Amino acid sequence: MKTNLASVAALVAIVVAGPLAVRAQETSTEQPLPNASFEEADGDRPAQWRQQRWSGQATFRHAATGRTGARSVSITSERGGDASWTTAVHVTPFARYRLSGWIRTENVQASNGRGALLNVHQMEETATPALTGNRDWTRVEVEFDVDDQDVLQVNCLFGGWGTATGTAWYDDVRLELLAQREVPEPQIVIDAGQEGEPMSAHVYGQFIEHLGRCIYGGIWAEMLEDRKFYHPVTPEYDPYRALRDSAFPVVGASPWQIVGDPQSVSMDAQDPFVGRHTPLIRADAGLRQRDLGVTQGASYVGYVWLKSAGSGPAAVEVALAWGEGAADRGTVRIEGIGGEYQRFPFDMVAGTTTDQAQFELRVLTGPVLLGTISLMPADHVEGMRADTLRLLRELNSPIYRWPGGNFVSGYDWRDGIGDRDRRPPRTNPAWTGVEHNDFGMHEFVRFCELVKAEPCVTVNTGFGDAHSAAAQLEYCNGGADTHWGARRAANGATEPFRVRHWGIGNEMWGNWQLGYMRLEHYILKQNWVVDTMRAVDADIHCIASGQAGAWSLGLLQNCSDHMDTIAEHFYCQERPGLAAHVRQIPDNIRGKAQFHRQARRDVPSLNGKDIRIAMTEWNYWYGPHAFGELGTRYFLKDALGIAAGVHEYARQSDIIASAFYAQTVNVIGAIKTSRRNAAFETTGLVLKLYRQHFGEHPVHTETAGWIDAQAAWSGDRQRLTLGIVNPTLAPLTVTLDVRGARIKGTGTCWQIADPDPMAHNDPDQTPRVIIEERVVTGLADRVTVQPCSVTLLALDVESP
């Protein structure tokens, strides 16, 4: 029996043989590794092997020498690297294996890694001894057990959990099946009387960042790119710099095309309306933006800020065109434009459905200075997409983290307050594209109100400092009689926002982070920022920026009085094999929890303190970017992993205070949008389902076989809920043994299933993956779950 999805290989024996060792007679069955002696080439690489660099510098070669045959593979690092040649192999679950191979080394020195070795990926115990120094061909091996894994990733590893220097060659890698165990029948044993701590509702938290199409194009309803003319409008119309051949290319130059004489538009830097310059357009010319999504019969509303630059009144015409004909457009004529900027509203109705609509502004009499433009669907909700908000309300997350992410380390929150049309456009400091600053502090707080969630604001501890963070806190929570509280009131919010949850920086342990510094320096900054913020509001909840390992340990040792919880992040990539792919999420959650449990035992300053984990980013992250910058599409197999992750959060409810799925909309989000529609990803359906129906009080749950399962009492303890993940392609009949409660055999069942693990949804298509609901009757000691499925049961129980 096991209390969670099996993940470890039990190390039983490790053997190192010298180059003259004689192999003992074996009765094992060899599990063929692809191109195990590296004799087959695919260009300049060994066929069916790929390179993987984890950190540092490494040079990979398909070497023209070998222990046997003519070829081997090698890895060289002069400055230190952690890298591998990698392949995947299908294996028999619930079996014992031996991994072996031959390694030669030249001047290999382990810096903070191990050296040259073989291992099975993400099974740290399953690693051969590491070789260093100068060694002739030497055989290494390791024996291990697999449980429900059906695919393993084998690495010819250099460095290993750290870096090494020198050169290592690898050849004649073997994987042998030694013995097979009987596959246990799927079984769930529930002790309903053995409860863990209640799950915090905050484990269903969400994270939104100014990245890709999460805010602009996802949550925010603005249809026009670069509406404040950050990029100068020039005759050279070439707007896209990334993802050019995708549905959502990334703007790197002005998306506005000049209509008429190319020399009729110039950028006026004298007293610009917003930003650095304002378009000056002469008569009989104008601007056009392409690739807008409109729906037949839908209304669109907008406005434009205009000022006559001539001696008399000016006139313009704005148009929304959905075709080439004269009748394929709606137009509005704007006259009486004077010598001061004035806001002119307009509205139009689309005559067809298309993603190739165009918006145009033409100057009839002029010249005219064009301050800024806005165009939104008429059903927008205070600037936010109605279709996205509808799904977000169904998702029902209780807390949202904002504005980043890497973005926050270069973000000045003051750019996002005040008159929205006058807020300066900037380059996104961490990602690509233009940051319009249309969605700032007021919009975020209002967004949280609209979806009935708490706000969690991350402050900038990268390029930002303690004084800026304290000012931001006073802006949110200070009374109208304080300096920054008065500024908030002047911007329309007389009552404080009362933001309680504050993230102190983002991933400050990573050298990609703007303002990154060494741990010993950041410890000082963490304490300085928190002290300065608490002087403004002593009741805030501070989340330190952690990363399991030396960084989190250093913060816990030196900053435990300056945090309430500590953040952890993880992302998982695609793994071959359905069960192995699913298992990554709960394994990572469990690994973070185990690290912090050990830290509580090892760090004296934590005695008497209950500093729990805030998993402020977690998800899968891989695959093609179908929805713009980093816009990953998710599949049913990812949904199974997220469900297993919620189960693991239930098991670790005593040490994990919150979790923020990253990110909510587009990018790596639970909801994806096109130009006209929004839809739940498979992962979003799981989060919605569990938020609505999974219990709050986890109980002891043991499983056998392939499944992952977890039970929990409902809040009122009238129902026992049970989540089951089947990470196989066959239906399973699961034996159910419930102790400590008497189930009636009735209830409700919800299911997310499809025979294809790659099944997915798309916002412009009828959803393929859905939540199915049915009434349960006659349930006793068995339940059948469909292939590749998530099943959630809410079972009625008899009163004690």
Tab-separated table of N, CA and C in Angstrom, residues 23-28:
chain	number	residue	atom	x	y	z
A	23	ARG	N	32.412	-9.657	-16.722
A	23	ARG	CA	30.989	-9.611	-16.400
A	23	ARG	C	30.514	-10.977	-15.953
A	24	ALA	N	29.802	-11.032	-14.852
A	24	ALA	CA	29.256	-12.287	-14.337
A	24	ALA	C	28.151	-12.799	-15.250
A	25	GLN	N	27.909	-14.097	-15.207
A	25	GLN	CA	26.827	-14.688	-15.976
A	25	GLN	C	25.497	-14.122	-15.487
A	26	GLU	N	24.665	-13.659	-16.402
A	26	GLU	CA	23.416	-13.022	-16.028
A	26	GLU	C	22.249	-13.751	-16.653
A	27	THR	N	21.162	-13.770	-15.942
A	27	THR	CA	19.943	-14.371	-16.469
A	27	THR	C	18.888	-13.295	-16.718
A	28	SER	N	19.315	-12.036	-16.720
A	28	SER	CA	18.369	-10.927	-16.865
A	28	SER	C	17.923	-10.781	-18.313
